[in-house]
Short mmCIF file of C-alpha atoms and ligand atoms in Angstrom, two decimals:
data_model
loop_
_atom_site.label_atom_id
_atom_site.label_comp_id
_atom_site.label_asym_id
_atom_site.label_seq_id
_atom_site.Cartn_x
_atom_site.Cartn_y
_atom_site.Cartn_z
CA MET A 1 49.64 -31.26 -56.47
CA HIS A 2 48.35 -31.10 -52.64
CA ALA A 3 48.81 -34.85 -52.30
CA ILE A 4 52.22 -35.14 -53.78
CA TYR A 5 53.22 -32.05 -52.07
CA ASN A 6 52.30 -33.53 -48.43
CA ALA A 7 53.85 -36.64 -49.52
CA ILE A 8 57.14 -34.76 -50.24
CA ALA A 9 56.84 -32.77 -47.34
CA SER A 10 56.20 -36.05 -44.93
CA HIS A 11 59.60 -37.72 -46.49
CA ARG A 12 61.90 -35.05 -46.25
CA THR A 13 63.96 -36.70 -43.81
CA ARG A 14 64.16 -40.26 -45.80
CA PHE A 15 64.80 -38.07 -48.90
CA VAL A 16 67.68 -36.56 -47.40
CA SER A 17 69.23 -39.65 -45.66
CA GLU A 18 69.22 -41.29 -49.21
CA LEU A 19 71.06 -38.32 -50.43
CA LYS A 20 73.56 -38.56 -47.81
CA GLU A 21 74.04 -42.37 -49.09
CA LEU A 22 75.07 -41.19 -52.42
CA LEU A 23 76.73 -38.47 -51.41
CA ALA A 24 79.25 -40.87 -49.13
CA ILE A 25 80.54 -42.62 -52.35
CA PRO A 26 83.88 -40.63 -53.39
CA SER A 27 82.95 -40.65 -56.98
CA ILE A 28 85.62 -38.25 -58.29
CA SER A 29 85.69 -38.86 -62.15
CA THR A 30 89.15 -37.64 -62.72
CA ASP A 31 90.80 -39.62 -60.25
CA PRO A 32 92.20 -43.13 -61.18
CA ALA A 33 92.06 -44.68 -57.80
CA ARG A 34 88.33 -43.69 -57.43
CA VAL A 35 87.31 -45.92 -60.45
CA ALA A 36 85.62 -48.54 -58.17
CA ASP A 37 83.91 -45.49 -56.35
CA MET A 38 82.63 -44.28 -59.49
CA LYS A 39 80.92 -48.02 -60.80
CA LEU A 40 79.81 -48.18 -56.65
CA ALA A 41 77.77 -44.55 -57.26
CA ALA A 42 76.52 -45.90 -60.87
CA GLU A 43 75.62 -49.04 -59.32
CA TRP A 44 73.78 -47.25 -56.15
CA LEU A 45 71.72 -45.14 -58.65
CA CYS A 46 70.73 -48.17 -60.91
CA GLY A 47 69.74 -49.71 -57.64
CA HIS A 48 67.71 -46.99 -56.12
CA LEU A 49 65.78 -46.07 -59.54
CA GLU A 50 64.69 -49.77 -59.81
CA LYS A 51 63.28 -49.45 -55.94
CA ILE A 52 61.25 -46.58 -56.98
CA GLY A 53 59.62 -48.20 -59.66
CA LEU A 54 61.70 -47.72 -63.01
CA THR A 55 63.81 -50.15 -65.14
CA SER A 56 67.40 -49.17 -65.25
CA ARG A 57 70.41 -50.12 -67.08
CA LEU A 58 74.28 -49.52 -66.47
CA PHE A 59 76.27 -49.20 -69.63
CA GLU A 60 79.93 -49.48 -69.30
CA THR A 61 82.14 -46.76 -71.55
CA GLU A 62 85.84 -46.69 -71.72
CA ARG A 63 86.15 -44.90 -68.50
CA HIS A 64 82.89 -44.32 -66.50
CA PRO A 65 79.34 -45.95 -66.47
CA VAL A 66 76.28 -44.30 -67.98
CA VAL A 67 73.22 -44.91 -65.99
CA TYR A 68 69.97 -45.19 -68.08
CA ALA A 69 66.56 -46.03 -66.52
CA ASP A 70 63.23 -45.38 -67.56
CA ARG A 71 59.22 -45.69 -67.27
CA LEU A 72 57.41 -45.42 -70.48
CA ASP A 73 53.75 -46.61 -69.82
CA ALA A 74 52.00 -43.22 -70.29
CA LYS A 75 50.93 -43.75 -73.93
CA GLY A 76 50.82 -40.78 -76.34
CA LYS A 77 52.08 -38.63 -73.31
CA PRO A 78 55.48 -36.60 -73.71
CA VAL A 79 58.49 -38.22 -72.71
CA ILE A 80 61.02 -36.38 -70.41
CA LEU A 81 64.54 -37.10 -70.24
CA PHE A 82 66.44 -35.88 -67.24
CA TYR A 83 69.98 -35.58 -67.35
CA GLY A 84 72.31 -35.05 -64.69
CA HIS A 85 75.95 -36.29 -63.34
CA TYR A 86 76.96 -38.52 -60.71
CA ASP A 87 80.72 -37.63 -60.86
CA VAL A 88 82.00 -35.00 -58.94
CA GLN A 89 85.30 -32.54 -58.56
CA PRO A 90 88.26 -33.65 -56.56
CA VAL A 91 88.26 -32.02 -52.96
CA ASP A 92 91.68 -30.57 -52.58
CA PRO A 93 92.33 -28.34 -50.70
CA VAL A 94 91.13 -30.87 -48.15
CA GLU A 95 92.07 -29.10 -45.12
CA GLN A 96 89.91 -26.48 -46.01
CA TRP A 97 86.85 -28.35 -45.33
CA LEU A 98 85.31 -28.03 -42.23
CA ALA A 99 83.81 -31.52 -42.27
CA PRO A 100 85.22 -34.51 -44.30
CA PRO A 101 83.80 -33.99 -47.87
CA PHE A 102 82.18 -37.37 -48.02
CA GLU A 103 80.86 -37.33 -44.51
CA PRO A 104 77.61 -35.45 -45.49
CA ALA A 105 76.44 -33.38 -42.59
CA VAL A 106 73.41 -31.39 -42.16
CA LYS A 107 73.81 -27.95 -39.97
CA ASP A 108 71.12 -25.39 -39.86
CA GLY A 109 69.11 -26.95 -42.72
CA VAL A 110 71.97 -26.84 -45.13
CA LEU A 111 73.60 -30.18 -46.33
CA PHE A 112 77.45 -30.16 -46.84
CA ALA A 113 79.24 -32.61 -48.84
CA ARG A 114 81.13 -32.72 -52.25
CA GLY A 115 78.31 -33.07 -55.00
CA ALA A 116 75.76 -31.89 -52.65
CA SER A 117 74.94 -29.21 -55.23
CA ASP A 118 76.74 -30.10 -58.27
CA ASP A 119 75.08 -32.24 -59.37
CA LYS A 120 73.93 -35.20 -57.13
CA GLY A 121 71.64 -33.29 -54.91
CA GLN A 122 70.04 -31.36 -57.63
CA LEU A 123 69.78 -34.68 -59.85
CA PHE A 124 67.96 -36.43 -56.96
CA THR A 125 65.48 -33.85 -56.98
CA HIS A 126 63.85 -35.32 -59.90
CA ILE A 127 64.18 -38.69 -58.65
CA LYS A 128 62.16 -37.95 -55.72
CA ALA A 129 59.68 -36.47 -57.82
CA VAL A 130 59.22 -39.34 -59.75
CA GLU A 131 58.93 -41.32 -56.68
CA ALA A 132 56.34 -38.79 -54.93
CA TRP A 133 54.21 -39.25 -58.11
CA LEU A 134 54.19 -42.86 -58.24
CA GLU A 135 53.49 -43.30 -54.57
CA THR A 136 50.59 -40.76 -54.69
CA ALA A 137 48.98 -41.52 -58.29
CA GLY A 138 50.38 -45.13 -58.71
CA SER A 139 51.54 -44.31 -61.96
CA LEU A 140 53.03 -41.37 -63.97
CA PRO A 141 51.05 -38.84 -66.42
CA VAL A 142 54.14 -38.84 -68.55
CA ASN A 143 56.85 -41.03 -69.91
CA VAL A 144 60.24 -40.52 -68.00
CA LYS A 145 63.76 -41.48 -68.96
CA PHE A 146 67.04 -40.78 -66.68
CA LEU A 147 70.46 -40.30 -68.24
CA ILE A 148 73.11 -39.86 -65.68
CA GLU A 149 76.76 -39.65 -66.47
CA GLY A 150 79.93 -40.17 -64.43
CA GLU A 151 82.15 -38.12 -66.91
CA GLU A 152 80.61 -34.54 -66.87
CA GLU A 153 83.26 -33.01 -64.80
CA ILE A 154 85.82 -34.41 -67.30
CA GLY A 155 84.00 -33.20 -70.48
CA SER A 156 81.52 -35.71 -71.33
CA PRO A 157 84.12 -37.56 -73.61
CA HIS A 158 82.31 -40.58 -74.08
CA LEU A 159 78.58 -39.50 -73.71
CA PRO A 160 78.28 -38.38 -77.50
CA GLY A 161 79.00 -41.69 -78.81
CA TRP A 162 76.38 -43.22 -76.19
CA LEU A 163 73.88 -40.67 -77.60
CA ALA A 164 74.99 -41.68 -81.24
CA ASP A 165 74.75 -45.36 -80.64
CA HIS A 166 71.27 -45.34 -78.54
CA PRO A 167 69.01 -42.94 -80.27
CA ASP A 168 65.83 -44.83 -79.08
CA LEU A 169 67.09 -44.06 -75.67
CA ARG A 170 68.10 -40.74 -75.81
CA SER A 171 65.00 -39.55 -77.92
CA ALA A 172 62.39 -37.32 -75.81
CA ASP A 173 60.14 -34.40 -76.24
CA VAL A 174 62.17 -32.15 -73.76
CA VAL A 175 65.42 -32.73 -71.78
CA VAL A 176 65.32 -31.52 -68.10
CA ILE A 177 68.53 -30.74 -66.14
CA SER A 178 69.26 -29.16 -63.04
CA ASP A 179 72.81 -28.42 -62.91
CA THR A 180 72.77 -24.72 -62.94
CA ALA A 181 71.78 -22.21 -59.88
CA GLN A 182 69.14 -20.02 -59.02
CA PHE A 183 69.83 -16.14 -59.27
CA GLY A 184 69.93 -16.13 -55.42
CA PRO A 185 68.14 -16.90 -52.15
CA GLY A 186 64.35 -17.29 -53.23
CA MET A 187 64.86 -16.59 -56.53
CA PRO A 188 63.79 -19.76 -58.83
CA SER A 189 65.38 -19.41 -62.05
CA LEU A 190 65.21 -20.61 -65.57
CA CYS A 191 68.52 -20.42 -67.48
CA THR A 192 68.55 -19.43 -71.06
CA GLY A 193 72.29 -19.59 -71.68
CA LEU A 194 75.37 -21.57 -71.01
CA ARG A 195 79.18 -20.55 -72.14
CA GLY A 196 80.92 -22.71 -74.01
CA LEU A 197 84.68 -24.00 -73.37
CA ALA A 198 87.79 -24.00 -75.24
CA ALA A 199 91.27 -25.10 -73.58
CA PHE A 200 94.91 -24.45 -74.97
CA GLU A 201 98.29 -24.73 -73.83
CA ILE A 202 101.67 -22.43 -74.78
CA HIS A 203 104.71 -24.13 -74.53
CA VAL A 204 107.79 -22.06 -74.69
CA LYS A 205 111.57 -23.60 -75.40
CA THR A 206 114.42 -21.51 -75.77
CA GLY A 207 117.38 -24.06 -75.93
CA GLU A 208 118.51 -27.59 -75.11
CA SER A 209 118.72 -26.98 -71.23
CA ASP A 210 118.64 -24.20 -68.25
CA LEU A 211 121.75 -22.21 -68.31
CA HIS A 212 123.95 -20.67 -65.78
CA SER A 213 122.40 -17.18 -64.99
CA GLY A 214 125.93 -15.67 -64.07
CA SER A 215 127.37 -16.76 -67.32
CA PHE A 216 124.71 -16.60 -69.65
CA GLY A 217 122.03 -14.23 -67.94
CA GLY A 218 121.37 -11.42 -70.27
CA ALA A 219 122.70 -12.40 -73.26
CA VAL A 220 120.30 -15.23 -73.84
CA PRO A 221 116.51 -15.52 -73.94
CA ASN A 222 114.57 -16.50 -70.67
CA ALA A 223 111.61 -18.97 -71.37
CA ILE A 224 109.51 -17.63 -68.61
CA GLN A 225 109.82 -14.00 -69.75
CA ILE A 226 109.09 -14.78 -73.01
CA LEU A 227 105.96 -17.05 -71.95
CA THR A 228 104.75 -14.30 -69.55
CA SER A 229 104.84 -11.46 -72.14
CA MET A 230 103.20 -13.47 -74.67
CA LEU A 231 100.35 -14.18 -72.24
CA ASN A 232 100.03 -10.57 -71.23
CA ALA A 233 99.59 -9.60 -74.81
CA LEU A 234 96.54 -11.39 -75.00
CA HIS A 235 94.46 -9.01 -73.03
CA SER A 236 94.80 -5.17 -73.68
CA GLU A 237 94.42 -2.48 -71.12
CA ASN A 238 91.07 -2.28 -70.96
CA GLY A 239 90.43 -5.86 -69.94
CA ALA A 240 89.13 -7.15 -73.49
CA VAL A 241 90.80 -10.23 -75.04
CA ASN A 242 93.49 -8.90 -77.58
CA VAL A 243 93.44 -11.74 -80.14
CA PRO A 244 92.24 -10.46 -83.74
CA GLY A 245 88.86 -12.04 -85.13
CA PHE A 246 88.27 -13.30 -81.49
CA TYR A 247 84.94 -11.31 -81.07
CA ASP A 248 83.60 -11.88 -84.65
CA GLU A 249 81.06 -14.22 -84.02
CA VAL A 250 80.16 -12.84 -80.49
CA ALA A 251 76.31 -12.12 -80.44
CA GLU A 252 75.02 -9.28 -78.47
CA PRO A 253 72.06 -10.38 -76.28
CA GLY A 254 68.71 -8.68 -77.33
CA ALA A 255 67.59 -5.47 -76.18
CA ASP A 256 64.80 -7.31 -74.21
CA GLU A 257 66.88 -9.70 -72.54
CA LEU A 258 69.39 -7.07 -71.60
CA ARG A 259 66.46 -4.96 -70.08
CA SER A 260 65.35 -8.06 -68.02
CA TRP A 261 69.20 -8.52 -66.82
CA GLY A 262 68.84 -4.76 -65.87
CA THR A 263 65.78 -5.50 -63.26
CA LEU A 264 67.67 -8.54 -61.54
CA ALA A 265 68.86 -7.53 -58.19
CA HIS A 266 72.63 -7.62 -58.62
CA SER A 267 75.11 -5.72 -56.57
CA ASP A 268 78.88 -5.44 -57.65
CA GLU A 269 79.88 -4.94 -54.07
CA GLU A 270 78.04 -8.38 -52.88
CA PHE A 271 79.32 -10.25 -55.87
CA ARG A 272 82.93 -8.92 -55.14
CA ALA A 273 82.47 -10.03 -51.22
CA SER A 274 81.05 -13.14 -52.48
CA ALA A 275 84.07 -13.75 -54.71
CA GLN A 276 86.53 -13.02 -51.78
CA VAL A 277 88.51 -10.40 -53.73
CA GLY A 278 89.36 -7.17 -53.05
CA VAL A 279 88.38 -5.77 -56.57
CA LEU A 280 86.67 -6.78 -59.45
CA ALA A 281 88.40 -6.85 -63.18
CA GLY A 282 87.34 -7.46 -66.89
CA GLU A 283 86.05 -5.80 -70.13
CA ALA A 284 85.79 -1.84 -69.43
CA GLY A 285 82.33 -0.81 -70.09
CA ARG A 286 80.43 -3.97 -69.48
CA SER A 287 78.33 -5.04 -66.49
CA THR A 288 78.96 -8.09 -64.37
CA LEU A 289 76.35 -9.88 -65.87
CA GLU A 290 77.21 -9.38 -69.23
CA LYS A 291 80.90 -10.29 -68.27
CA LEU A 292 79.74 -13.48 -67.13
CA TRP A 293 76.69 -14.36 -69.34
CA SER A 294 77.18 -12.86 -72.75
CA ARG A 295 80.80 -11.64 -73.11
CA PRO A 296 83.95 -14.30 -73.53
CA ALA A 297 86.66 -14.62 -71.26
CA LEU A 298 90.25 -16.29 -71.58
CA GLU A 299 91.93 -17.46 -68.24
CA ILE A 300 95.35 -18.30 -67.56
CA ILE A 301 94.65 -21.58 -65.51
CA GLY A 302 98.20 -22.78 -64.88
CA ILE A 303 101.65 -22.00 -65.41
CA ARG A 304 105.29 -23.26 -64.76
CA GLY A 305 108.81 -23.43 -65.37
CA GLY A 306 112.18 -22.79 -63.87
CA TYR A 307 113.30 -23.48 -60.20
CA GLN A 308 110.58 -24.08 -57.68
CA GLY A 309 112.53 -25.56 -54.65
CA HIS A 310 114.03 -24.33 -51.45
CA GLY A 311 116.03 -20.92 -51.77
CA HIS A 312 117.44 -19.88 -55.18
CA LYS A 313 119.14 -21.32 -58.09
CA GLY A 314 121.11 -19.49 -60.46
CA ILE A 315 119.46 -20.42 -64.16
CA VAL A 316 118.11 -18.92 -67.07
CA PRO A 317 115.34 -21.52 -67.54
CA ALA A 318 115.09 -23.08 -71.15
CA THR A 319 111.30 -24.00 -70.67
CA ALA A 320 108.09 -22.61 -69.55
CA TRP A 321 104.10 -23.50 -70.14
CA ALA A 322 100.97 -22.33 -69.72
CA LYS A 323 97.48 -23.79 -69.54
CA CYS A 324 94.54 -21.56 -70.62
CA SER A 325 90.53 -21.65 -70.93
CA MET A 326 88.28 -19.96 -72.90
CA ARG A 327 84.95 -19.48 -71.97
CA LEU A 328 82.55 -18.81 -75.09
CA VAL A 329 79.32 -17.11 -75.78
CA PRO A 330 76.44 -17.68 -78.24
CA CYS A 331 77.44 -17.50 -81.43
CA GLN A 332 80.99 -18.46 -80.97
CA THR A 333 82.76 -21.67 -82.00
CA PRO A 334 85.55 -23.39 -80.19
CA ALA A 335 87.23 -23.90 -83.68
CA HIS A 336 87.53 -20.23 -84.89
CA ALA A 337 88.13 -19.20 -81.07
CA ILE A 338 91.20 -21.65 -81.11
CA ASP A 339 92.38 -20.62 -84.71
CA CYS A 340 92.39 -17.21 -83.66
CA VAL A 341 94.39 -17.71 -80.73
CA ARG A 342 96.78 -19.65 -82.20
CA ARG A 343 97.57 -17.19 -84.88
CA ARG A 344 98.14 -14.54 -82.12
CA VAL A 345 100.28 -16.76 -80.01
CA MET A 346 102.38 -17.89 -83.10
CA SER A 347 102.65 -13.95 -84.24
CA LEU A 348 103.85 -13.27 -80.78
CA ALA A 349 106.52 -15.74 -80.58
CA PRO A 350 109.92 -14.08 -81.29
CA ALA A 351 112.41 -15.60 -83.94
CA GLY A 352 114.65 -18.24 -82.58
CA VAL A 353 112.43 -19.43 -79.88
CA HIS A 354 110.52 -22.77 -80.39
CA VAL A 355 106.64 -22.19 -79.33
CA ASP A 356 104.30 -24.80 -79.37
CA PHE A 357 100.54 -24.30 -79.47
CA LEU A 358 98.47 -27.22 -78.43
CA SER A 359 94.46 -27.32 -78.45
CA GLY A 360 92.58 -29.09 -76.04
CA HIS A 361 88.96 -29.93 -75.37
CA GLY A 362 86.33 -27.80 -76.34
CA SER A 363 82.35 -27.26 -76.08
CA PRO A 364 80.13 -24.87 -77.88
CA PRO A 365 78.06 -22.43 -76.07
CA VAL A 366 74.45 -22.92 -75.79
CA SER A 367 71.37 -20.44 -76.13
CA ILE A 368 67.82 -21.77 -75.22
CA PRO A 369 65.08 -20.03 -77.07
CA VAL A 370 62.20 -18.89 -74.46
CA GLU A 371 58.97 -18.76 -76.67
CA SER A 372 58.14 -22.20 -76.34
CA GLN A 373 55.39 -24.39 -74.48
CA TRP A 374 57.87 -26.32 -72.59
CA VAL A 375 59.51 -23.03 -71.03
CA GLU A 376 55.95 -21.94 -70.17
CA SER A 377 55.60 -25.14 -68.33
CA ALA A 378 58.76 -24.74 -66.64
CA VAL A 379 57.72 -21.54 -65.74
CA ARG A 380 54.54 -22.56 -64.39
CA ALA A 381 56.17 -25.25 -62.05
CA LEU A 382 58.53 -23.32 -60.78
CA GLU A 383 56.16 -20.86 -59.73
CA SER A 384 54.41 -23.67 -57.97
CA GLY A 385 57.31 -25.39 -56.46
CA PHE A 386 58.73 -22.39 -54.80
CA ASN A 387 55.62 -20.12 -54.61
CA LYS A 388 57.53 -17.60 -56.38
CA LYS A 389 57.54 -16.11 -60.06
CA PRO A 390 61.08 -17.55 -61.69
CA VAL A 391 63.27 -15.00 -63.42
CA PHE A 392 65.39 -15.76 -66.50
CA ILE A 393 68.93 -15.86 -66.34
CA ARG A 394 72.17 -17.40 -68.06
CA GLU A 395 75.20 -19.13 -66.39
CA GLY A 396 78.82 -18.60 -67.02
CA GLY A 397 79.58 -22.21 -66.42
CA SER A 398 79.38 -24.85 -69.10
CA ILE A 399 77.64 -28.55 -69.25
CA SER A 400 79.49 -30.15 -72.70
CA VAL A 401 76.25 -32.35 -73.50
CA VAL A 402 73.57 -29.73 -73.59
CA THR A 403 75.00 -28.76 -76.96
CA ARG A 404 74.59 -32.15 -78.26
CA PHE A 405 70.85 -32.11 -76.94
CA VAL A 406 70.25 -28.59 -78.38
CA ASN A 407 72.43 -28.00 -81.45
CA ASP A 408 72.88 -31.45 -82.69
CA TYR A 409 69.40 -33.09 -81.67
CA GLY A 410 67.17 -30.03 -81.57
CA MET A 411 65.88 -31.12 -78.54
CA PRO A 412 64.08 -28.48 -76.08
CA CYS A 413 65.98 -28.39 -72.88
CA LEU A 414 65.04 -26.75 -69.62
CA LEU A 415 67.80 -25.82 -67.19
CA LEU A 416 66.38 -25.25 -63.92
CA GLY A 417 68.85 -24.70 -61.26
CA PHE A 418 67.79 -25.31 -57.59
CA GLY A 419 70.87 -24.69 -56.25
CA GLN A 420 72.69 -20.98 -54.73
CA PRO A 421 75.53 -19.06 -56.37
CA ASP A 422 77.44 -19.56 -53.15
CA ASP A 423 76.99 -23.30 -52.88
CA HIS A 424 80.97 -23.48 -53.21
CA ILE A 425 80.51 -25.95 -56.05
CA HIS A 426 84.08 -27.25 -57.21
CA ALA A 427 85.48 -25.43 -53.97
CA PRO A 428 85.97 -26.41 -50.07
CA ASN A 429 82.70 -26.98 -48.04
CA GLU A 430 80.20 -27.68 -50.77
CA LYS A 431 76.82 -27.38 -49.86
CA PHE A 432 73.28 -27.67 -50.53
CA ASN A 433 70.07 -25.77 -48.85
CA LEU A 434 67.59 -28.13 -47.80
CA ASP A 435 64.82 -25.78 -48.58
CA ASP A 436 65.80 -25.44 -52.17
CA PHE A 437 66.24 -29.18 -52.28
CA VAL A 438 62.36 -29.90 -51.22
CA SER A 439 61.42 -26.93 -53.45
CA GLY A 440 63.49 -28.38 -56.44
CA ILE A 441 61.30 -31.91 -55.56
CA ARG A 442 58.31 -29.88 -55.76
CA THR A 443 59.16 -28.12 -58.69
CA SER A 444 60.08 -31.38 -60.68
CA ALA A 445 56.51 -32.96 -59.34
CA ALA A 446 54.56 -29.89 -60.64
CA LEU A 447 56.77 -29.85 -64.02
CA ILE A 448 55.66 -33.58 -64.47
CA ALA A 449 51.84 -32.20 -64.17
CA GLU A 450 52.56 -29.59 -66.30
CA LEU A 451 54.33 -31.47 -69.18
CA ALA A 452 51.62 -34.01 -68.96
CA LYS A 453 49.22 -31.35 -70.50
CA LEU A 454 51.17 -31.11 -73.76
CA ASP A 455 51.04 -33.41 -76.71
CA SER A 456 54.01 -35.42 -77.32
CA THR A 457 55.98 -34.34 -80.49
CA LEU A 458 57.47 -37.67 -81.04
N1 BES B 1 77.41 -27.78 -63.00
C1 BES B 1 78.67 -27.24 -63.54
C2 BES B 1 77.99 -26.11 -64.59
C3 BES B 1 77.80 -24.82 -64.15
C4 BES B 1 78.58 -24.24 -63.07
C5 BES B 1 76.44 -24.28 -64.52
C6 BES B 1 78.26 -23.08 -62.70
C7 BES B 1 76.25 -23.35 -64.01
C8 BES B 1 77.24 -22.48 -62.79
C9 BES B 1 79.27 -28.22 -64.04
O1 BES B 1 79.26 -29.55 -63.38
C10 BES B 1 80.69 -28.13 -64.59
O2 BES B 1 81.25 -27.85 -63.41
N2 BES B 1 80.77 -27.85 -65.62
C11 BES B 1 82.35 -27.73 -66.37
C12 BES B 1 82.36 -28.22 -67.56
C13 BES B 1 83.94 -28.61 -68.33
C14 BES B 1 84.31 -29.66 -66.96
C15 BES B 1 83.63 -29.54 -69.35
C16 BES B 1 82.72 -26.27 -66.22
O3 BES B 1 81.73 -25.17 -66.65
O4 BES B 1 83.77 -26.02 -66.01
MN1 MN B 2 77.48 -30.08 -62.69
MN1 MN B 3 80.70 -29.03 -61.95
#
């Protein structure tokens, strides 16, 4: 690995400036005004992957293109599929950024830009690792594929179809993804579980139109009051989700896993401070790591109704709605969770009031078995790349397509996060530590060497 690590160290400045080029493209998948930029980012990646010695293709979808590239000349050796996403989150509130989000800038060894950590910067570690291998050894000891989508931040609506349509392109011995984070600075981590997601909306309608609050107030139902009391009833006093059946499918982590979480240096006070909140919340009797990693959550993510303009308006509002999102843990299914809340919400609806329950997108949770040769290789690679033994963690976030790889296709999947929990992903001033960027490239290069020692199972 020595020669490859030297190459990575000597190209650090160039690698960072190339990443800055990619970060300068405002590829916000949810913004219709950025469709051309999405295409530009995809084309940039195709061109870059070609330049380092891979064969690349751009696949159009109904929305944003999929980038695919490969180099498959290591006969009989394992095939690694690197997955990442080139789309980023919106930048608002943009006034809270200390520098413009699409003008990447390095300050004290930290790269600031939207997408620096989630996920362009982390994805780029794998591209640069492959490049360093090719430059140093002239060839790769494994077969590599890159699958880079532009719809991760909007729930990957078209990727499952693409995977089904291209079995030969998606097939691999192992999937490698860096779209999670380290447990903390200097704590290389292997993630063994992701929460799933299930979204829903509640719409309340009490009558045909808002009414005068003097002529009707106190004698007719108020849509906002009904909605908020229904929402309130979805949690109990002790912070648990108060929905019959909701916890039925929840699997408790094993004793070994819980014990190993207990050894992680977690401080509730530091966590509280990093979240910039005055107090922590949630289910009584559960540790913060359990709340984030192995317990489901139900969040009200938006609420609207009534008058929101200047001053006051004398009305009894006739309509109100709320958007909610649940984070699901192994072995919950979005369908069961949605069913349970739907029943609960409809049972809370007062007679004579119109309540609509709408279910949105869902994605099941994922868990990664640790007893595998793939995980052993990843542990060795992380230890080599960071000069430190990795820890096993889970994450509270979701990556929709991982459940396809793991649950639908039975593919082993390695979740190696190089970012930090305080990288401000999805928030103003997103950042990526450049030492983590370089350690990530080293890890990825070491992983290629480790996986080359294994037999292909294809
Ligand atoms: N990279 C994140 C997932 C993540 C977040 C992993 C935090 C570990 C820690 C990913 O880009 C993301 O934001 N996922 C969305 C999925 C949704 C849009 C379907 C999420 O978790 O909300
Ligand atoms: Mn991501
Ligand atoms: Mn994200």
